[in-house]
């Protein structure tokens, strides 16, 4: 993979998502800071959404938006062939 599907780009996307999830903005009309929870679409918990309830469409969701899961590898054996699978293999399997 190259371009947008390079591991360093996926890690940068994870960092950006974390920064956006933590962002706040002053809402003069409300007289308070608003956060992602105030404006996100959370179909499974619309009454009191937390950041984890917000629906996010991102390629990083194939790794549960988690850098540790992106880094996971596993040994896979197919008959006499044995090898190591990583995030690329996981992504191909999922899509």
CSV table of C-alpha atoms in Angstrom, one decimal:
chain,number,residue,atom,x,y,z
A,1,UNK,CA,0.0,0.0,0.0
A,2,UNK,CA,1.1,3.6,-0.5
A,3,UNK,CA,-0.4,7.0,-0.3
A,4,UNK,CA,-3.4,7.3,2.0
A,5,UNK,CA,-3.1,3.7,3.1
A,6,UNK,CA,0.4,3.9,4.5
A,7,UNK,CA,0.8,3.1,8.2
A,8,UNK,CA,2.2,6.5,9.0
A,9,UNK,CA,-0.8,8.2,7.4
A,10,UNK,CA,-3.2,5.9,9.4
A,11,UNK,CA,-1.4,6.8,12.6
A,12,UNK,CA,-1.7,10.5,11.7
A,13,UNK,CA,-5.4,10.0,11.2
A,14,UNK,CA,-5.7,8.4,14.6
A,15,UNK,CA,-3.9,11.4,16.2
A,16,UNK,CA,-6.2,13.8,14.3
A,17,UNK,CA,-9.3,12.0,15.4
A,18,UNK,CA,-8.1,12.0,19.0
A,19,UNK,CA,-7.5,15.8,18.8
A,20,UNK,CA,-10.9,16.4,17.3
A,21,UNK,CA,-12.6,14.3,19.9
A,22,UNK,CA,-10.9,16.4,22.6
A,23,UNK,CA,-11.6,19.8,21.0
A,24,UNK,CA,-14.0,22.3,22.6
A,25,UNK,CA,-15.5,25.6,21.3
A,26,UNK,CA,-17.2,28.4,23.1
A,27,UNK,CA,-20.9,28.7,22.1
A,28,UNK,CA,-22.0,32.2,23.1
A,29,UNK,CA,-25.7,31.4,22.6
A,30,UNK,CA,-25.4,28.5,25.1
A,31,UNK,CA,-23.0,30.3,27.4
A,32,UNK,CA,-20.7,27.2,27.6
A,33,UNK,CA,-18.1,25.2,25.8
A,34,UNK,CA,-19.4,22.6,23.4
A,35,UNK,CA,-17.7,19.3,22.6
A,36,UNK,CA,-18.0,16.5,20.0
A,37,UNK,CA,-20.6,14.8,22.3
A,38,UNK,CA,-22.9,17.9,21.8
A,39,UNK,CA,-22.9,17.7,18.0
A,40,UNK,CA,-22.2,14.1,17.0
A,41,UNK,CA,-24.5,11.6,15.6
A,42,UNK,CA,-24.9,8.8,18.2
A,43,UNK,CA,-27.7,6.5,17.0
A,44,UNK,CA,-27.0,3.9,19.8
A,45,UNK,CA,-27.1,6.4,22.6
A,46,UNK,CA,-28.7,9.6,21.4
A,47,UNK,CA,-29.9,10.9,24.9
A,48,UNK,CA,-26.4,11.1,26.5
A,49,UNK,CA,-23.7,10.3,24.0
A,50,UNK,CA,-20.1,9.9,25.0
A,51,UNK,CA,-17.2,10.3,22.5
A,52,UNK,CA,-17.2,6.6,22.1
A,53,UNK,CA,-20.8,6.6,21.0
A,54,UNK,CA,-20.3,9.1,18.1
A,55,UNK,CA,-20.6,7.5,14.7
A,56,UNK,CA,-17.3,8.1,12.9
A,57,UNK,CA,-16.7,7.0,9.3
A,58,UNK,CA,-13.0,6.4,8.9
A,59,UNK,CA,-10.7,3.7,7.6
A,60,UNK,CA,-9.2,3.6,11.1
A,61,UNK,CA,-12.4,2.0,12.4
A,62,UNK,CA,-11.2,-1.3,10.9
A,63,UNK,CA,-8.8,-1.1,13.9
A,64,UNK,CA,-11.4,0.2,16.4
A,65,UNK,CA,-9.7,3.6,16.2
A,66,UNK,CA,-6.9,2.1,18.2
A,67,UNK,CA,-3.1,2.5,17.4
A,68,UNK,CA,-2.3,-0.7,19.4
A,69,UNK,CA,-4.6,-2.7,17.3
A,70,UNK,CA,-3.2,-1.2,14.1
A,71,UNK,CA,0.2,-2.4,15.2
A,72,UNK,CA,-0.9,-6.0,15.9
A,73,UNK,CA,0.6,-8.9,13.9
A,74,UNK,CA,-0.1,-12.6,14.0
A,75,UNK,CA,1.4,-15.8,12.7
A,76,UNK,CA,-0.8,-17.5,10.1
A,77,UNK,CA,-0.3,-20.9,8.7
A,78,UNK,CA,-2.0,-22.2,5.5
A,79,UNK,CA,-1.0,-25.8,4.9
A,80,UNK,CA,2.8,-25.7,4.6
A,81,UNK,CA,3.0,-22.0,4.1
A,82,UNK,CA,3.6,-19.9,7.2
A,83,UNK,CA,3.8,-16.1,7.5
A,84,UNK,CA,3.1,-13.1,9.5
A,85,UNK,CA,0.0,-11.0,8.9
A,86,UNK,CA,-0.4,-7.3,9.8
A,87,UNK,CA,-2.7,-4.3,9.4
A,88,UNK,CA,-2.6,-4.6,5.6
A,89,UNK,CA,-3.9,-8.2,5.6
A,90,UNK,CA,-6.6,-7.2,8.2
A,91,UNK,CA,-7.7,-4.3,6.0
A,92,UNK,CA,-7.9,-6.5,2.9
A,93,UNK,CA,-9.8,-9.2,4.8
A,94,UNK,CA,-12.3,-6.6,6.1
A,95,UNK,CA,-13.0,-4.7,2.9
